[in-house]
């Protein structure tokens, strides 16, 4: 009994270790460099009720070793998300590795800004930070193996679920397209109206100035005894 | 029971391990829109395996003349793609060397206009929907292949929607810019792209007054004329002749 229990714990041991190892070395793909107080903003134009998931990981530049340290605890990144009207949707400080999620309630351009405000960077002169970033929008944010495991779906059901999500995203994008077209049309009509009014005003001013010119010159020439 | 419990938990852990592997492997592409300030350059880097095909699509959405410089470098430092002042382009390449590839967007040729740039960097093919599908031995059933076809078609639809959304964003930015310019041009806006409009407005309002002023200047009496006028008529110039009334002494 005790032997089985011990063997069971041993069997359990290595996947956990492997899991932890993977957690530590999660490669995220695209990365860029950011200065000390630099703010880097990304724009996401999304329809409403769309979920956006962002993952980031930061690494600090080590001047002595001239490499980027694999992971530096104590670094912090401030993530700020603004909706199309400029209202702040999310404004939080995360650690050196973080994951932020938000769902849009108005369609339009959302701005995701990242900047580091860690005091440790001041110690390293010419501090440079490497930020791995990954932003997934809408249907791409879904993790299908997780959904399959949670809802116990077969492969075919999972594929059907993926197709349903894709079609839903297309539908939302089309609604957003309709909203954008209306805004564009209003802007164009406003421009048209303003141009019309301005040209009418211009013509009236021209006529009035012409009349004034004629009268003034006539009286001027009469006074000078030329007419 | 005791032997079953550790087996099920280890199976669960194995599943979690597979899920984590998927999460690390799944996202191999980035689609971002960022703002590039004037006289600035921004670079992005990605780790690519050997023999894997990657593609970069980029488009300038707002700003200036809607153009940007772009170059892609391989891990050895060779420039594998370089274009200047492009509005949009698509570039695919099969990675010969394993390592970190970097692509940069440069706005250094512009002194005042900052640009918004969209790029889509995709590495490799899309991974299968479930982790263990990579090594399946049987062919897909008709249902599954129909699902795959629909999935690919929907991906095309989403891509073309993105394309139209970017184009519309560009047009809408221009239209809103024009709207603002029309509002402010009458007050002689100092927008650097509307000197022609300002001049037109000023000339329309200024021409009559200028011609009036010009006429007054042209027909003014010069000093020479005033002096000559004073000299040629020594007597009073405009005075009525004297009327002398003689009263005759009549009785």
Tab-separated table of C-alpha atoms in Angstrom:
chain	number	residue	atom	x	y	z
A	1	UNK	CA	0.000	0.000	0.000
A	2	UNK	CA	2.662	2.398	1.071
A	3	UNK	CA	4.880	1.209	-1.822
A	4	UNK	CA	2.124	1.872	-4.360
A	5	UNK	CA	1.549	5.279	-2.846
A	6	UNK	CA	5.252	6.098	-3.086
A	7	UNK	CA	5.433	4.923	-6.711
A	8	UNK	CA	2.324	6.946	-7.490
A	9	UNK	CA	3.986	10.072	-6.062
A	10	UNK	CA	7.080	9.363	-8.136
A	11	UNK	CA	4.976	9.010	-11.291
A	12	UNK	CA	3.300	12.275	-10.431
A	13	UNK	CA	6.663	13.904	-9.810
A	14	UNK	CA	8.134	14.292	-13.306
A	15	UNK	CA	5.128	15.843	-15.146
A	16	UNK	CA	4.898	18.484	-12.449
A	17	UNK	CA	8.589	19.261	-12.831
A	18	UNK	CA	8.212	19.415	-16.597
A	19	UNK	CA	5.200	21.675	-16.199
A	20	UNK	CA	7.164	24.010	-13.972
A	21	UNK	CA	10.049	24.001	-16.431
A	22	UNK	CA	7.714	24.900	-19.269
A	23	UNK	CA	6.112	27.620	-17.207
A	24	UNK	CA	9.524	29.172	-16.692
A	25	UNK	CA	10.646	28.947	-20.315
A	26	UNK	CA	7.443	29.988	-22.061
A	27	UNK	CA	8.672	31.280	-25.420
A	28	UNK	CA	6.356	33.989	-26.634
A	29	UNK	CA	7.599	34.783	-30.111
A	30	UNK	CA	7.725	38.391	-31.199
A	31	UNK	CA	9.757	40.761	-29.062
A	32	UNK	CA	10.964	44.335	-29.169
A	33	UNK	CA	13.166	46.612	-27.097
A	34	UNK	CA	11.926	49.430	-24.966
A	35	UNK	CA	13.802	52.148	-23.116
A	36	UNK	CA	13.529	53.081	-19.475
A	37	UNK	CA	10.600	55.455	-19.356
A	38	UNK	CA	9.457	54.766	-22.890
A	39	UNK	CA	5.808	54.066	-23.505
A	40	UNK	CA	4.884	51.761	-26.323
A	41	UNK	CA	1.303	51.827	-27.570
A	42	UNK	CA	-0.546	49.448	-29.835
A	43	UNK	CA	-3.863	50.064	-31.484
A	44	UNK	CA	-6.492	47.403	-31.908
A	45	UNK	CA	-9.512	48.204	-34.017
A	46	UNK	CA	-12.146	45.771	-32.835
A	47	UNK	CA	-15.927	45.356	-32.905
A	48	UNK	CA	-17.814	45.366	-29.641
A	49	UNK	CA	-18.128	42.425	-27.272
A	50	UNK	CA	-14.772	41.082	-28.428
A	51	UNK	CA	-12.320	39.610	-26.001
A	52	UNK	CA	-8.657	40.534	-26.250
A	53	UNK	CA	-5.972	38.580	-24.416
A	54	UNK	CA	-2.429	39.903	-24.149
A	55	UNK	CA	0.586	38.031	-22.838
A	56	UNK	CA	3.927	39.641	-22.230
A	57	UNK	CA	7.271	38.717	-20.747
A	58	UNK	CA	10.123	41.074	-19.963
A	59	UNK	CA	13.833	40.545	-19.804
A	60	UNK	CA	16.440	42.984	-18.581
A	61	UNK	CA	19.743	43.749	-20.243
A	62	UNK	CA	22.709	42.905	-18.119
A	63	UNK	CA	25.565	45.278	-18.876
A	64	UNK	CA	28.296	43.103	-17.428
A	65	UNK	CA	27.415	39.880	-19.133
A	66	UNK	CA	26.026	41.701	-22.220
A	67	UNK	CA	23.117	39.328	-22.439
A	68	UNK	CA	19.501	39.517	-21.586
A	69	UNK	CA	18.781	37.813	-18.287
A	70	UNK	CA	16.255	35.014	-18.687
A	71	UNK	CA	13.903	36.335	-16.050
A	72	UNK	CA	14.250	39.204	-13.654
A	73	UNK	CA	11.921	39.400	-10.716
A	74	UNK	CA	11.121	42.876	-9.505
A	75	UNK	CA	10.474	44.326	-12.932
A	76	UNK	CA	7.045	45.770	-13.418
A	77	UNK	CA	5.057	46.798	-16.446
A	78	UNK	CA	2.109	49.108	-16.324
A	79	UNK	CA	-0.591	48.206	-18.791
A	80	UNK	CA	-3.200	50.778	-19.744
A	81	UNK	CA	-6.064	50.156	-22.139
A	82	UNK	CA	-8.223	52.984	-23.460
A	83	UNK	CA	-11.460	52.624	-25.370
A	84	UNK	CA	-12.309	54.656	-28.531
A	85	UNK	CA	-13.705	57.537	-26.465
A	86	UNK	CA	-10.520	57.799	-24.430
A	87	UNK	CA	-11.946	56.280	-21.274
A	88	UNK	CA	-9.578	53.985	-19.427
A	89	UNK	CA	-10.780	50.395	-19.496
A	90	UNK	CA	-7.865	48.750	-17.776
A	91	UNK	CA	-4.984	50.311	-15.882
A	92	UNK	CA	-2.959	47.868	-13.871
A	93	UNK	CA	0.552	47.122	-12.841
A	94	UNK	CA	1.757	43.610	-13.564
A	95	UNK	CA	4.977	41.794	-12.740
A	96	UNK	CA	7.785	40.979	-15.117
A	97	UNK	CA	5.507	38.425	-16.775
A	98	UNK	CA	1.824	39.043	-17.113
A	99	UNK	CA	-1.388	38.386	-18.894
A	100	UNK	CA	-4.113	40.982	-19.333
A	101	UNK	CA	-7.621	40.528	-20.669
A	102	UNK	CA	-10.353	42.937	-21.552
A	103	UNK	CA	-13.598	42.856	-23.478
A	104	UNK	CA	-14.600	45.761	-25.660
A	105	UNK	CA	-17.998	47.346	-25.034
A	106	UNK	CA	-17.843	49.924	-27.800
A	107	UNK	CA	-16.582	49.215	-31.313
A	108	UNK	CA	-13.561	51.157	-32.445
A	109	UNK	CA	-9.901	51.775	-31.887
A	110	UNK	CA	-8.683	50.629	-28.521
A	111	UNK	CA	-5.240	51.654	-27.407
A	112	UNK	CA	-3.068	49.299	-25.386
A	113	UNK	CA	-0.098	51.063	-23.795
A	114	UNK	CA	2.784	49.465	-21.974
A	115	UNK	CA	5.489	51.168	-20.014
A	116	UNK	CA	7.811	50.015	-17.328
A	117	UNK	CA	7.991	51.949	-14.132
A	118	UNK	CA	10.369	49.795	-12.231
A	119	UNK	CA	12.958	51.539	-10.095
A	120	UNK	CA	15.519	48.811	-10.602
A	121	UNK	CA	16.133	49.965	-14.134
A	122	UNK	CA	17.632	53.181	-12.846
A	123	UNK	CA	20.471	51.155	-11.377
A	124	UNK	CA	21.471	49.835	-14.797
A	125	UNK	CA	22.738	52.780	-16.831
A	126	UNK	CA	21.251	52.831	-20.306
A	127	UNK	CA	18.661	50.303	-19.246
A	128	UNK	CA	17.061	48.394	-22.065
A	129	UNK	CA	14.211	46.036	-21.676
A	130	UNK	CA	13.235	43.215	-23.983
A	131	UNK	CA	9.478	42.732	-24.082
A	132	UNK	CA	7.926	39.635	-25.597
A	133	UNK	CA	4.381	40.480	-26.567
A	134	UNK	CA	1.493	38.551	-27.926
A	135	UNK	CA	-2.005	39.962	-28.395
A	136	UNK	CA	-4.816	37.707	-29.510
A	137	UNK	CA	-8.158	39.104	-30.555
A	138	UNK	CA	-11.580	37.481	-30.691
A	139	UNK	CA	-11.610	33.986	-32.066
A	140	UNK	CA	-7.818	33.667	-31.965
A	141	UNK	CA	-7.968	34.076	-28.215
A	142	UNK	CA	-9.788	30.776	-27.818
A	143	UNK	CA	-7.746	27.835	-26.675
A	144	UNK	CA	-9.369	24.885	-28.388
A	145	UNK	CA	-7.653	21.992	-26.611
A	146	UNK	CA	-8.725	23.581	-23.326
A	147	UNK	CA	-12.303	23.909	-24.547
A	148	UNK	CA	-12.231	20.295	-25.759
A	149	UNK	CA	-11.031	19.103	-22.374
A	150	UNK	CA	-13.513	21.232	-20.443
A	151	UNK	CA	-16.633	20.423	-22.456
A	152	UNK	CA	-15.517	16.934	-23.430
A	153	UNK	CA	-15.981	17.417	-27.150
A	154	UNK	CA	-15.030	14.991	-29.892
A	155	UNK	CA	-12.818	16.170	-32.716
A	156	UNK	CA	-15.741	16.828	-35.030
A	157	UNK	CA	-17.614	18.764	-32.366
A	158	UNK	CA	-14.483	20.797	-31.696
A	159	UNK	CA	-14.114	21.648	-35.366
A	160	UNK	CA	-17.770	22.668	-35.484
A	161	UNK	CA	-17.210	24.869	-32.438
A	162	UNK	CA	-14.231	26.508	-34.157
A	163	UNK	CA	-16.289	27.194	-37.272
A	164	UNK	CA	-19.089	28.673	-35.161
A	165	UNK	CA	-16.627	31.000	-33.432
A	166	UNK	CA	-15.182	32.100	-36.728
A	167	UNK	CA	-18.592	32.845	-38.192
A	168	UNK	CA	-19.527	34.796	-35.066
A	169	UNK	CA	-16.400	36.896	-35.441
A	170	UNK	CA	-17.222	37.567	-39.091
A	171	UNK	CA	-20.721	38.642	-38.100
A	172	UNK	CA	-19.408	41.064	-35.455
A	173	UNK	CA	-16.920	42.500	-37.907
A	174	UNK	CA	-19.715	43.088	-40.429
A	175	UNK	CA	-21.806	44.938	-37.849
A	176	UNK	CA	-18.768	47.044	-37.062
A	177	UNK	CA	-18.336	47.676	-40.779
A	178	UNK	CA	-21.886	48.990	-40.974
A	179	UNK	CA	-21.254	51.330	-38.017
A	180	UNK	CA	-18.019	52.583	-39.585
A	181	UNK	CA	-19.658	53.197	-42.931
A	182	UNK	CA	-22.322	55.308	-41.228
A	183	UNK	CA	-19.670	57.407	-39.473
A	184	UNK	CA	-17.811	57.858	-42.734
A	185	UNK	CA	-20.995	58.907	-44.496
A	186	UNK	CA	-21.811	61.455	-41.763
A	187	UNK	CA	-18.303	62.900	-41.991
A	188	UNK	CA	-18.538	63.184	-45.778
A	189	UNK	CA	-21.974	64.805	-45.641
A	190	UNK	CA	-20.736	67.262	-43.016
A	191	UNK	CA	-17.791	68.174	-45.228
A	192	UNK	CA	-20.107	68.593	-48.206
A	193	UNK	CA	-22.414	70.884	-46.260
A	194	UNK	CA	-19.559	72.978	-44.904
A	195	UNK	CA	-18.057	73.381	-48.365
A	196	UNK	CA	-21.451	74.442	-49.729
A	197	UNK	CA	-22.018	77.036	-47.006
A	198	UNK	CA	-18.498	78.343	-47.298
A	199	UNK	CA	-18.746	78.802	-51.050
A	200	UNK	CA	-22.098	80.637	-50.693
A	201	UNK	CA	-20.606	82.893	-48.023
A	202	UNK	CA	-17.573	83.474	-50.236
A	203	UNK	CA	-19.735	84.503	-53.197
A	204	UNK	CA	-21.785	86.890	-51.051
A	205	UNK	CA	-18.641	88.461	-49.617
A	206	UNK	CA	-17.240	88.801	-53.122
A	207	UNK	CA	-20.355	90.571	-54.411
A	208	UNK	CA	-20.538	92.911	-51.423
A	209	UNK	CA	-16.856	93.752	-51.648
A	210	UNK	CA	-17.238	94.420	-55.356
A	211	UNK	CA	-20.123	96.816	-54.761
A	212	UNK	CA	-18.191	98.622	-52.026
A	213	UNK	CA	-15.171	98.852	-54.293
A	214	UNK	CA	-17.147	100.376	-57.130
A	215	UNK	CA	-18.844	102.962	-54.910
A	216	UNK	CA	-15.666	103.912	-53.132
A	217	UNK	CA	-13.679	104.293	-56.325
A	218	UNK	CA	-16.442	106.293	-57.970
A	219	UNK	CA	-16.569	108.774	-55.083
A	220	UNK	CA	-12.779	108.819	-54.984
A	221	UNK	CA	-12.452	109.653	-58.657
A	222	UNK	CA	-15.200	112.284	-58.402
A	223	UNK	CA	-13.363	113.909	-55.542
A	224	UNK	CA	-10.190	113.962	-57.588
A	225	UNK	CA	-12.058	115.540	-60.488
A	226	UNK	CA	-11.072	112.750	-62.843
A	227	UNK	CA	-14.638	111.726	-63.715
B	1	UNK	CA	-8.429	2.240	-5.816
B	2	UNK	CA	-5.070	3.332	-4.537
B	3	UNK	CA	-3.363	2.384	-7.771
B	4	UNK	CA	-6.143	3.935	-9.878
B	5	UNK	CA	-6.001	7.330	-8.157
B	6	UNK	CA	-2.322	8.109	-8.925
B	7	UNK	CA	-2.828	6.844	-12.522
B	8	UNK	CA	-5.773	9.200	-13.152
B	9	UNK	CA	-3.966	12.155	-11.599
B	10	UNK	CA	-0.873	11.436	-13.668
B	11	UNK	CA	-3.077	11.239	-16.769
B	12	UNK	CA	-4.583	14.575	-15.836
B	13	UNK	CA	-1.146	16.056	-15.360
B	14	UNK	CA	-0.103	14.647	-18.722
B	15	UNK	CA	-3.108	16.343	-20.312
B	16	UNK	CA	-2.225	19.615	-18.590
B	17	UNK	CA	1.321	19.213	-19.835
B	18	UNK	CA	0.043	18.750	-23.364
B	19	UNK	CA	-2.152	21.842	-22.986
B	20	UNK	CA	0.790	23.870	-21.793
B	21	UNK	CA	2.861	22.642	-24.712
B	22	UNK	CA	0.081	23.749	-26.989
B	23	UNK	CA	-0.032	27.164	-25.394
B	24	UNK	CA	3.676	27.572	-25.899
B	25	UNK	CA	3.546	26.339	-29.486
B	26	UNK	CA	0.219	27.685	-30.660
B	27	UNK	CA	0.775	31.372	-31.079
B	28	UNK	CA	3.293	31.754	-33.843
B	29	UNK	CA	2.294	34.998	-35.413
B	30	UNK	CA	1.630	38.567	-34.501
B	31	UNK	CA	-0.703	41.159	-35.891
B	32	UNK	CA	-0.106	44.593	-34.421
B	33	UNK	CA	-0.873	48.226	-35.166
B	34	UNK	CA	1.442	50.804	-33.668
B	35	UNK	CA	2.288	54.447	-34.028
B	36	UNK	CA	5.678	55.396	-35.416
B	37	UNK	CA	6.762	58.947	-34.460
B	38	UNK	CA	8.564	61.154	-36.961
B	39	UNK	CA	12.277	60.507	-37.503
B	40	UNK	CA	11.965	57.240	-35.587
B	41	UNK	CA	12.620	53.598	-36.258
B	42	UNK	CA	11.090	50.592	-34.593
B	43	UNK	CA	12.256	47.022	-34.820
B	44	UNK	CA	10.652	43.735	-33.974
B	45	UNK	CA	12.384	40.393	-33.615
B	46	UNK	CA	11.187	36.831	-33.909
B	47	UNK	CA	12.825	33.486	-33.462
B	48	UNK	CA	12.385	31.297	-36.549
B	49	UNK	CA	13.418	27.691	-37.118
B	50	UNK	CA	15.310	26.587	-40.185
B	51	UNK	CA	13.232	25.770	-43.239
B	52	UNK	CA	10.113	27.446	-41.906
B	53	UNK	CA	8.324	29.882	-44.168
B	54	UNK	CA	7.350	33.213	-42.680
B	55	UNK	CA	5.415	36.114	-44.167
B	56	UNK	CA	5.219	39.797	-43.353
B	57	UNK	CA	2.330	42.022	-44.517
B	58	UNK	CA	2.345	45.662	-43.619
B	59	UNK	CA	0.283	48.711	-44.424
B	60	UNK	CA	0.434	52.360	-43.465
B	61	UNK	CA	-2.931	53.487	-42.118
B	62	UNK	CA	-2.538	57.177	-41.278
B	63	UNK	CA	0.064	59.867	-41.546
B	64	UNK	CA	1.805	62.053	-44.093
B	65	UNK	CA	2.020	60.511	-47.539
B	66	UNK	CA	1.127	57.063	-46.181
B	67	UNK	CA	4.554	55.572	-46.834
B	68	UNK	CA	7.234	53.950	-44.727
B	69	UNK	CA	10.620	52.280	-45.126
B	70	UNK	CA	10.895	48.636	-44.166
B	71	UNK	CA	13.731	46.138	-44.042
B	72	UNK	CA	14.121	42.544	-42.865
B	73	UNK	CA	17.395	41.064	-41.643
B	74	UNK	CA	18.344	37.460	-41.010
B	75	UNK	CA	20.333	36.303	-37.945
B	76	UNK	CA	23.617	36.746	-39.832
B	77	UNK	CA	22.897	40.412	-40.481
B	78	UNK	CA	22.133	40.144	-44.196
B	79	UNK	CA	19.279	42.276	-45.463
B	80	UNK	CA	16.861	39.936	-47.158
B	81	UNK	CA	14.254	42.585	-47.932
B	82	UNK	CA	14.460	46.346	-48.152
B	83	UNK	CA	11.900	48.794	-49.503
B	84	UNK	CA	11.671	52.558	-49.192
B	85	UNK	CA	8.525	54.664	-49.103
B	86	UNK	CA	6.085	51.845	-49.575
B	87	UNK	CA	2.411	52.124	-48.700
B	88	UNK	CA	1.729	48.421	-48.337
B	89	UNK	CA	3.520	45.254	-49.235
B	90	UNK	CA	3.648	41.542	-48.596
B	91	UNK	CA	6.884	39.584	-48.217
B	92	UNK	CA	7.373	35.842	-47.725
B	93	UNK	CA	10.628	34.033	-47.164
B	94	UNK	CA	11.799	30.562	-46.237
B	95	UNK	CA	14.252	30.771	-43.360
B	96	UNK	CA	17.593	29.273	-44.303
B	97	UNK	CA	19.232	29.970	-40.992
B	98	UNK	CA	17.771	29.251	-37.613
B	99	UNK	CA	17.818	32.268	-35.353
B	100	UNK	CA	16.354	35.639	-34.636
B	101	UNK	CA	15.038	37.546	-37.636
B	102	UNK	CA	14.372	41.229	-37.255
B	103	UNK	CA	12.156	43.529	-39.271
B	104	UNK	CA	12.190	47.288	-38.863
B	105	UNK	CA	9.986	50.155	-39.922
B	106	UNK	CA	11.623	53.509	-40.399
B	107	UNK	CA	10.066	56.951	-40.579
B	108	UNK	CA	13.399	58.758	-40.544
B	109	UNK	CA	12.763	60.537	-43.836
B	110	UNK	CA	9.816	62.434	-42.399
B	111	UNK	CA	10.282	65.404	-40.103
B	112	UNK	CA	6.774	66.091	-38.897
B	113	UNK	CA	4.305	63.369	-39.732
B	114	UNK	CA	3.957	60.372	-37.467
B	115	UNK	CA	2.500	57.269	-38.985
B	116	UNK	CA	0.277	54.428	-37.868
B	117	UNK	CA	1.482	51.125	-39.249
B	118	UNK	CA	-0.251	47.751	-39.254
B	119	UNK	CA	1.800	44.601	-39.723
B	120	UNK	CA	0.991	40.904	-39.731
B	121	UNK	CA	3.905	38.552	-39.185
B	122	UNK	CA	3.057	34.868	-39.555
B	123	UNK	CA	5.530	32.048	-38.973
B	124	UNK	CA	4.933	28.572	-40.273
B	125	UNK	CA	1.625	26.892	-40.848
B	126	UNK	CA	-1.301	26.899	-38.522
B	127	UNK	CA	-0.925	24.130	-35.951
B	128	UNK	CA	-3.652	21.471	-35.858
B	129	UNK	CA	-6.594	22.086	-33.612
B	130	UNK	CA	-5.802	19.219	-31.276
B	131	UNK	CA	-2.250	18.345	-30.260
B	132	UNK	CA	-2.297	14.691	-31.204
B	133	UNK	CA	-3.610	15.266	-34.731
B	134	UNK	CA	-0.138	15.779	-36.137
B	135	UNK	CA	0.584	12.073	-36.158
B	136	UNK	CA	-2.721	10.576	-37.217
B	137	UNK	CA	-2.490	7.566	-39.490
B	138	UNK	CA	-5.965	7.507	-41.042
B	139	UNK	CA	-7.214	9.957	-43.638
B	140	UNK	CA	-9.785	12.572	-42.692
B	141	UNK	CA	-13.423	11.599	-42.972
B	142	UNK	CA	-15.648	13.514	-45.322
B	143	UNK	CA	-17.105	15.527	-42.470
B	144	UNK	CA	-13.701	16.462	-41.181
B	145	UNK	CA	-12.371	17.453	-44.586
B	146	UNK	CA	-15.534	19.520	-45.150
B	147	UNK	CA	-14.845	21.238	-41.831
B	148	UNK	CA	-11.258	21.928	-42.892
B	149	UNK	CA	-12.440	23.419	-46.203
B	150	UNK	CA	-14.940	25.666	-44.455
B	151	UNK	CA	-12.279	26.725	-41.944
B	152	UNK	CA	-9.869	27.729	-44.699
B	153	UNK	CA	-12.611	29.626	-46.538
B	154	UNK	CA	-13.588	31.485	-43.380
B	155	UNK	CA	-9.966	32.410	-42.788
B	156	UNK	CA	-9.931	33.985	-46.257
B	157	UNK	CA	-13.096	35.895	-45.400
B	158	UNK	CA	-11.571	37.191	-42.161
B	159	UNK	CA	-8.407	38.226	-44.003
B	160	UNK	CA	-10.342	40.163	-46.613
B	161	UNK	CA	-12.410	41.797	-43.865
B	162	UNK	CA	-9.173	42.938	-42.233
B	163	UNK	CA	-7.971	44.288	-45.561
B	164	UNK	CA	-11.161	46.283	-46.084
B	165	UNK	CA	-11.148	47.523	-42.525
B	166	UNK	CA	-7.630	48.921	-42.961
B	167	UNK	CA	-8.522	50.587	-46.262
B	168	UNK	CA	-11.642	52.092	-44.729
B	169	UNK	CA	-9.653	53.359	-41.748
B	170	UNK	CA	-7.274	55.096	-44.125
B	171	UNK	CA	-10.112	56.702	-46.089
B	172	UNK	CA	-11.948	57.731	-42.954
B	173	UNK	CA	-8.810	59.372	-41.552
B	174	UNK	CA	-8.451	61.390	-44.751
B	175	UNK	CA	-12.128	62.367	-44.751
B	176	UNK	CA	-12.005	63.566	-41.144
B	177	UNK	CA	-8.832	65.497	-41.897
B	178	UNK	CA	-10.544	67.187	-44.857
B	179	UNK	CA	-13.561	68.013	-42.711
B	180	UNK	CA	-11.372	69.742	-40.127
B	181	UNK	CA	-9.441	71.583	-42.795
B	182	UNK	CA	-12.617	72.936	-44.396
B	183	UNK	CA	-13.761	74.188	-40.989
B	184	UNK	CA	-10.569	76.043	-40.240
B	185	UNK	CA	-9.415	77.220	-43.660
B	186	UNK	CA	-11.554	80.345	-43.533
B	187	UNK	CA	-9.683	81.501	-40.452
B	188	UNK	CA	-6.399	81.076	-42.377
B	189	UNK	CA	-5.311	77.852	-40.774
B	190	UNK	CA	-1.615	77.253	-40.449
B	191	UNK	CA	-1.859	73.649	-41.598
B	192	UNK	CA	1.217	73.016	-43.706
B	193	UNK	CA	-0.724	71.213	-46.369
B	194	UNK	CA	-3.109	74.076	-47.161
B	195	UNK	CA	-1.022	77.043	-48.229
B	196	UNK	CA	-2.883	77.079	-51.533
B	197	UNK	CA	-6.242	77.334	-49.787
B	198	UNK	CA	-5.019	80.147	-47.547
B	199	UNK	CA	-3.708	82.114	-50.478
B	200	UNK	CA	-6.963	81.657	-52.328
B	201	UNK	CA	-9.000	82.867	-49.359
B	202	UNK	CA	-6.765	85.839	-48.839
B	203	UNK	CA	-6.803	86.715	-52.499
B	204	UNK	CA	-10.580	86.505	-52.696
B	205	UNK	CA	-11.114	88.833	-49.756
B	206	UNK	CA	-8.030	90.897	-50.365
B	207	UNK	CA	-8.306	91.547	-54.094
B	208	UNK	CA	-10.989	94.227	-54.013
B	209	UNK	CA	-9.398	96.085	-51.119
B	210	UNK	CA	-6.021	95.781	-52.799
B	211	UNK	CA	-7.343	97.254	-56.005
B	212	UNK	CA	-8.963	100.108	-54.101
B	213	UNK	CA	-5.778	100.817	-52.237
B	214	UNK	CA	-3.867	100.516	-55.465
B	215	UNK	CA	-6.092	103.018	-57.188
B	216	UNK	CA	-5.765	105.495	-54.323
B	217	UNK	CA	-2.012	105.111	-54.460
B	218	UNK	CA	-1.925	105.404	-58.201
B	219	UNK	CA	-4.059	108.519	-58.401
B	220	UNK	CA	-2.602	110.370	-55.433
B	221	UNK	CA	-1.253	113.836	-55.893
B	222	UNK	CA	2.511	113.754	-55.844
B	223	UNK	CA	4.680	116.538	-54.273
B	224	UNK	CA	5.793	117.741	-57.705
B	225	UNK	CA	2.233	118.168	-58.798
B	226	UNK	CA	1.332	120.097	-55.654
B	227	UNK	CA	4.247	122.482	-56.029
B	228	UNK	CA	3.564	123.058	-59.711
B	229	UNK	CA	-0.060	123.706	-58.916
B	230	UNK	CA	0.864	126.344	-56.353
B	231	UNK	CA	3.270	128.051	-58.747
B	232	UNK	CA	1.196	128.174	-61.930
B	233	UNK	CA	-1.670	129.947	-60.225
B	234	UNK	CA	-0.048	132.669	-58.219
B	235	UNK	CA	-3.295	134.231	-57.216
B	236	UNK	CA	-6.044	132.682	-55.323
B	237	UNK	CA	-7.051	129.538	-57.062
B	238	UNK	CA	-10.639	129.152	-56.329
B	239	UNK	CA	-12.028	132.268	-55.186
B	240	UNK	CA	-14.983	133.967	-56.574
B	241	UNK	CA	-14.267	137.258	-58.386
B	242	UNK	CA	-14.564	140.357	-56.265
B	243	UNK	CA	-17.945	141.875	-56.289
B	244	UNK	CA	-17.595	145.532	-55.628
B	245	UNK	CA	-20.725	147.270	-54.934
B	246	UNK	CA	-20.690	150.940	-55.766
B	247	UNK	CA	-23.302	152.915	-54.179
B	248	UNK	CA	-24.048	155.804	-56.544
B	249	UNK	CA	-25.019	158.921	-54.763
B	250	UNK	CA	-28.327	159.475	-56.358
B	251	UNK	CA	-30.675	162.040	-55.123
